[in-house]
PDB file of C-alpha atoms in Angstrom:
ATOM      1  CA  MET A   1      10.899   6.854 -10.739  1.00  0.00           C
ATOM      2  CA  ALA A   2       8.266   6.306  -7.589  1.00  0.00           C
ATOM      3  CA  ASN A   3       5.584   8.699  -7.021  1.00  0.00           C
ATOM      4  CA  SER A   4       5.175  10.050  -3.895  1.00  0.00           C
ATOM      5  CA  PHE A   5       2.235  11.211  -1.720  1.00  0.00           C
ATOM      6  CA  SER A   6       1.946  13.334   0.916  1.00  0.00           C
ATOM      7  CA  SER A   7      -1.398  12.192   3.193  1.00  0.00           C
ATOM      8  CA  SER A   8      -3.402  13.900   5.717  1.00  0.00           C
ATOM      9  CA  CYS A   9      -5.273  10.655   6.792  1.00  0.00           C
ATOM     10  CA  SER A  10      -5.230   8.896  10.056  1.00  0.00           C
ATOM     11  CA  PRO A  11      -5.653   5.569  11.098  1.00  0.00           C
ATOM     12  CA  SER A  12      -9.197   6.096  12.509  1.00  0.00           C
ATOM     13  CA  MET A  13     -10.463   7.583   8.908  1.00  0.00           C
ATOM     14  CA  LYS A  14     -13.587   6.467   8.251  1.00  0.00           C
ATOM     15  CA  PHE A  15     -15.100   6.503   4.750  1.00  0.00           C
ATOM     16  CA  ASP A  16     -18.180   8.627   3.779  1.00  0.00           C
ATOM     17  CA  PHE A  17     -18.780   6.012   0.761  1.00  0.00           C
ATOM     18  CA  ASP A  18     -22.398   4.396   0.454  1.00  0.00           C
ATOM     19  CA  GLU A  19     -20.687   0.977   0.595  1.00  0.00           C
ATOM     20  CA  LYS A  20     -17.473  -0.265   1.641  1.00  0.00           C
ATOM     21  CA  PRO A  21     -14.525   0.220  -1.122  1.00  0.00           C
ATOM     22  CA  HIS A  22     -13.523  -3.047  -2.585  1.00  0.00           C
ATOM     23  CA  VAL A  23      -9.967  -3.926  -2.647  1.00  0.00           C
ATOM     24  CA  LEU A  24      -9.106  -7.220  -4.881  1.00  0.00           C
ATOM     25  CA  ALA A  25      -5.564  -8.898  -3.925  1.00  0.00           C
ATOM     26  CA  ALA A  26      -3.656 -11.215  -5.705  1.00  0.00           C
ATOM     27  CA  ASP A  27      -1.192 -13.716  -4.182  1.00  0.00           C
ATOM     28  CA  ASP A  28       0.038 -17.173  -4.564  1.00  0.00           C
ATOM     29  CA  ASN A  29       0.841 -17.068  -0.721  1.00  0.00           C
ATOM     30  CA  LEU A  30      -2.290 -17.804   1.533  1.00  0.00           C
ATOM     31  CA  ILE A  31      -0.653 -16.218   4.336  1.00  0.00           C
ATOM     32  CA  ASP A  32       0.413 -13.081   2.232  1.00  0.00           C
ATOM     33  CA  ARG A  33      -3.061 -12.826   1.093  1.00  0.00           C
ATOM     34  CA  LYS A  34      -4.612 -13.292   4.787  1.00  0.00           C
ATOM     35  CA  VAL A  35      -2.287 -10.300   5.752  1.00  0.00           C
ATOM     36  CA  ILE A  36      -4.328  -8.438   3.206  1.00  0.00           C
ATOM     37  CA  GLU A  37      -7.688  -9.410   4.275  1.00  0.00           C
ATOM     38  CA  ARG A  38      -6.837  -8.650   7.529  1.00  0.00           C
ATOM     39  CA  LEU A  39      -5.392  -5.130   7.106  1.00  0.00           C
ATOM     40  CA  PHE A  40      -7.867  -4.085   4.712  1.00  0.00           C
ATOM     41  CA  ILE A  41     -11.220  -5.753   6.535  1.00  0.00           C
ATOM     42  CA  ASN A  42      -9.812  -4.116   9.435  1.00  0.00           C
ATOM     43  CA  SER A  43     -10.014  -0.636   7.987  1.00  0.00           C
ATOM     44  CA  THR A  44     -13.539  -0.864   6.775  1.00  0.00           C
ATOM     45  CA  CYS A  45     -13.045  -2.301   3.351  1.00  0.00           C
ATOM     46  CA  LYS A  46     -14.678  -4.960   1.429  1.00  0.00           C
ATOM     47  CA  VAL A  47     -11.789  -7.695   0.295  1.00  0.00           C
ATOM     48  CA  THR A  48     -11.553 -10.215  -2.324  1.00  0.00           C
ATOM     49  CA  THR A  49      -8.334 -12.530  -2.439  1.00  0.00           C
ATOM     50  CA  THR A  50      -7.400 -14.792  -5.273  1.00  0.00           C
ATOM     51  CA  GLU A  51      -4.367 -16.887  -5.555  1.00  0.00           C
ATOM     52  CA  ASN A  52      -3.081 -15.768  -9.280  1.00  0.00           C
ATOM     53  CA  GLY A  53      -3.175 -13.006 -11.755  1.00  0.00           C
ATOM     54  CA  LYS A  54      -5.413 -14.978 -14.140  1.00  0.00           C
ATOM     55  CA  ARG A  55      -8.317 -15.236 -11.523  1.00  0.00           C
ATOM     56  CA  VAL A  56      -8.093 -11.367 -11.122  1.00  0.00           C
ATOM     57  CA  LEU A  57      -8.632 -11.093 -14.935  1.00  0.00           C
ATOM     58  CA  GLU A  58     -11.131 -13.450 -14.630  1.00  0.00           C
ATOM     59  CA  TYR A  59     -13.117 -11.428 -11.836  1.00  0.00           C
ATOM     60  CA  LEU A  60     -12.766  -8.085 -14.037  1.00  0.00           C
ATOM     61  CA  GLY A  61     -14.047  -9.384 -16.953  1.00  0.00           C
ATOM     62  CA  LEU A  62     -10.487  -9.243 -18.532  1.00  0.00           C
ATOM     63  CA  ALA A  63      -9.637 -12.875 -19.192  1.00  0.00           C
ATOM     64  CA  ASP A  64      -9.458 -14.124 -22.890  1.00  0.00           C
ATOM     65  CA  GLY A  65     -12.901 -14.244 -24.650  1.00  0.00           C
ATOM     66  CA  GLN A  66     -14.767 -12.221 -21.544  1.00  0.00           C
ATOM     67  CA  HIS A  67     -16.412  -8.761 -22.148  1.00  0.00           C
ATOM     68  CA  PRO A  68     -15.838  -6.465 -19.199  1.00  0.00           C
ATOM     69  CA  ASN A  69     -18.937  -5.797 -17.420  1.00  0.00           C
ATOM     70  CA  HIS A  70     -17.683  -2.553 -15.548  1.00  0.00           C
ATOM     71  CA  ASN A  71     -21.249  -1.133 -14.474  1.00  0.00           C
ATOM     72  CA  ASP A  72     -21.760  -4.051 -11.953  1.00  0.00           C
ATOM     73  CA  LEU A  73     -18.068  -4.442 -10.731  1.00  0.00           C
ATOM     74  CA  LYS A  74     -16.942  -1.886  -8.190  1.00  0.00           C
ATOM     75  CA  VAL A  75     -13.206  -2.518  -7.318  1.00  0.00           C
ATOM     76  CA  ASN A  76     -11.521   0.482  -5.802  1.00  0.00           C
ATOM     77  CA  LEU A  77      -8.212  -1.052  -5.565  1.00  0.00           C
ATOM     78  CA  ILE A  78      -5.966  -3.790  -6.731  1.00  0.00           C
ATOM     79  CA  ILE A  79      -3.120  -5.753  -5.165  1.00  0.00           C
ATOM     80  CA  THR A  80      -0.862  -8.135  -6.849  1.00  0.00           C
ATOM     81  CA  ASP A  81       2.070 -10.017  -5.581  1.00  0.00           C
ATOM     82  CA  TYR A  82       4.921  -9.292  -8.191  1.00  0.00           C
ATOM     83  CA  SER A  83       6.293 -13.136  -8.352  1.00  0.00           C
ATOM     84  CA  MET A  84       3.221 -15.469  -9.101  1.00  0.00           C
ATOM     85  CA  PRO A  85       3.332 -18.415 -11.207  1.00  0.00           C
ATOM     86  CA  GLY A  86       1.841 -17.999 -14.404  1.00  0.00           C
ATOM     87  CA  MET A  87       1.639 -14.507 -14.992  1.00  0.00           C
ATOM     88  CA  THR A  88       3.703 -11.710 -12.910  1.00  0.00           C
ATOM     89  CA  GLY A  89       1.987  -8.809 -11.055  1.00  0.00           C
ATOM     90  CA  TYR A  90       3.864  -6.799 -13.845  1.00  0.00           C
ATOM     91  CA  GLU A  91       1.806  -8.864 -16.543  1.00  0.00           C
ATOM     92  CA  LEU A  92      -1.226  -8.160 -14.678  1.00  0.00           C
ATOM     93  CA  LEU A  93      -0.767  -4.379 -14.457  1.00  0.00           C
ATOM     94  CA  LYS A  94      -0.437  -4.120 -17.749  1.00  0.00           C
ATOM     95  CA  ARG A  95      -3.478  -6.055 -18.726  1.00  0.00           C
ATOM     96  CA  ILE A  96      -5.411  -3.764 -16.213  1.00  0.00           C
ATOM     97  CA  LYS A  97      -3.938  -0.338 -17.936  1.00  0.00           C
ATOM     98  CA  GLU A  98      -4.538  -1.814 -21.184  1.00  0.00           C
ATOM     99  CA  SER A  99      -8.430  -2.028 -20.771  1.00  0.00           C
ATOM    100  CA  PRO A 100     -10.193   1.102 -21.442  1.00  0.00           C
ATOM    101  CA  THR A 101     -13.089  -0.044 -18.649  1.00  0.00           C
ATOM    102  CA  MET A 102     -10.199  -0.942 -16.002  1.00  0.00           C
ATOM    103  CA  LYS A 103      -7.325   1.466 -16.259  1.00  0.00           C
ATOM    104  CA  GLU A 104      -8.375   3.871 -13.782  1.00  0.00           C
ATOM    105  CA  ILE A 105      -8.132   1.771 -11.124  1.00  0.00           C
ATOM    106  CA  PRO A 106      -5.241   2.003  -8.625  1.00  0.00           C
ATOM    107  CA  VAL A 107      -2.793  -1.013  -9.298  1.00  0.00           C
ATOM    108  CA  VAL A 108      -0.681  -1.457  -6.012  1.00  0.00           C
ATOM    109  CA  VAL A 109       2.575  -4.150  -6.952  1.00  0.00           C
ATOM    110  CA  VAL A 110       3.795  -5.847  -3.585  1.00  0.00           C
ATOM    111  CA  SER A 111       7.171  -8.233  -3.265  1.00  0.00           C
ATOM    112  CA  SER A 112       9.569  -9.225  -1.283  1.00  0.00           C
ATOM    113  CA  GLU A 113      12.389  -8.348  -3.309  1.00  0.00           C
ATOM    114  CA  ASN A 114      13.671  -5.168  -3.407  1.00  0.00           C
ATOM    115  CA  ILE A 115      15.220  -4.808  -6.665  1.00  0.00           C
ATOM    116  CA  PRO A 116      15.361  -1.323  -8.294  1.00  0.00           C
ATOM    117  CA  THR A 117      14.894  -2.426 -12.007  1.00  0.00           C
ATOM    118  CA  ARG A 118      11.724  -4.351 -11.138  1.00  0.00           C
ATOM    119  CA  ILE A 119       9.954  -1.368  -9.001  1.00  0.00           C
ATOM    120  CA  ASN A 120      11.141   1.359 -11.670  1.00  0.00           C
ATOM    121  CA  GLN A 121       9.026  -1.319 -14.469  1.00  0.00           C
ATOM    122  CA  CYS A 122       5.783  -1.350 -12.739  1.00  0.00           C
ATOM    123  CA  MET A 123       5.993   2.288 -11.652  1.00  0.00           C
ATOM    124  CA  GLN A 124       6.543   3.463 -15.404  1.00  0.00           C
ATOM    125  CA  GLY A 125       3.920   0.569 -16.284  1.00  0.00           C
ATOM    126  CA  GLY A 126       1.094   2.379 -14.362  1.00  0.00           C
ATOM    127  CA  ALA A 127       1.201   1.033 -10.625  1.00  0.00           C
ATOM    128  CA  GLN A 128       0.217   3.477  -8.182  1.00  0.00           C
ATOM    129  CA  GLU A 129       2.784   1.935  -5.458  1.00  0.00           C
ATOM    130  CA  PHE A 130       5.522  -0.650  -5.136  1.00  0.00           C
ATOM    131  CA  LEU A 131       5.187  -1.823  -1.557  1.00  0.00           C
ATOM    132  CA  LEU A 132       7.693  -4.571  -0.125  1.00  0.00           C
ATOM    133  CA  LYS A 133       6.377  -7.264   2.029  1.00  0.00           C
ATOM    134  CA  PRO A 134       5.219  -7.826   4.638  1.00  0.00           C
ATOM    135  CA  LEU A 135       2.554  -5.267   4.247  1.00  0.00           C
ATOM    136  CA  ARG A 136       2.028  -3.097   7.706  1.00  0.00           C
ATOM    137  CA  LEU A 137      -0.879  -1.226   8.949  1.00  0.00           C
ATOM    138  CA  SER A 138       0.820   1.794   7.986  1.00  0.00           C
ATOM    139  CA  ASP A 139       0.872   0.677   4.164  1.00  0.00           C
ATOM    140  CA  ALA A 140      -3.035  -0.023   4.466  1.00  0.00           C
ATOM    141  CA  THR A 141      -3.497   3.533   5.961  1.00  0.00           C
ATOM    142  CA  LYS A 142      -1.908   5.107   3.033  1.00  0.00           C
ATOM    143  CA  LEU A 143      -3.485   2.756   0.474  1.00  0.00           C
ATOM    144  CA  ARG A 144      -6.694   3.518   2.235  1.00  0.00           C
ATOM    145  CA  CYS A 145      -6.209   7.326   1.834  1.00  0.00           C
ATOM    146  CA  HIS A 146      -5.646   6.639  -1.963  1.00  0.00           C
ATOM    147  CA  ILE A 147      -8.721   5.334  -2.510  1.00  0.00           C
ATOM    148  CA  LYS A 148     -10.682   7.871  -0.299  1.00  0.00           C
ATOM    149  CA  LYS A 149      -8.925  10.624  -2.938  1.00  0.00           C
ATOM    150  CA  LEU A 150      -9.734   8.739  -5.899  1.00  0.00           C
ATOM    151  CA  ASN A 151     -13.565   8.730  -5.021  1.00  0.00           C
ATOM    152  CA  ASN A 152     -13.382  12.221  -3.649  1.00  0.00           C
ATOM    153  CA  PRO A 153     -11.425  14.038  -5.747  1.00  0.00           C
ATOM    154  CA  LEU A 154     -12.092  17.634  -4.182  1.00  0.00           C
ATOM    155  CA  GLN A 155      -9.667  15.966  -1.530  1.00  0.00           C
ATOM    156  CA  GLY A 156      -6.950  15.776  -4.009  1.00  0.00           C
ATOM    157  CA  GLY A 157      -6.919  12.741  -5.690  1.00  0.00           C
ATOM    158  CA  PHE A 158      -5.447  10.774  -8.484  1.00  0.00           C
ATOM    159  CA  ALA A 159      -7.968  12.326 -11.570  1.00  0.00           C
ATOM    160  CA  GLY A 160      -6.422  14.262 -13.734  1.00  0.00           C
ATOM    161  CA  GLU A 161      -3.382  14.952 -11.664  1.00  0.00           C
ATOM    162  CA  ASP A 162       0.013  14.160 -13.445  1.00  0.00           C
ATOM    163  CA  ASP A 163       2.560  12.923 -11.322  1.00  0.00           C
ATOM    164  CA  HIS A 164       5.309  12.001 -13.817  1.00  0.00           C
ATOM    165  CA  ALA A 165       6.849  15.409 -13.241  1.00  0.00           C
TER     166      ALA A 165
END
């Protein structure tokens, strides 16, 4: 079952971070990567995009044979397309959630296909959200609020919260 969150964030909300929140996004479609880039750069985030899940794992230091170095890596949110060649978004989600050093990073899965079993599988696998394409400004605003709450637990973020009730 999908998590639901109430949000008191406004689209014009600015972050109080010392540095911009970092969004890491994977999508095999260049246009979809550009949309994500635009939505989050316009909302004061640093955005890194890549074309597949393998590249995300390499970036995080989770590819086969790599050792993660979380001390130098600041990723606040990962967005992944579900349907990508080589590795699905669900497979990427599982690899991230199996990592002791990366499992706390929220992962959002996006897809152009509204398939309930796929959505449930991703949510049960640890996805923070499952969003349908095309992503909109309201989606970016909602995700930006989640990043802010995660980094400021006093505002009622995810840390230690059990959403599976």
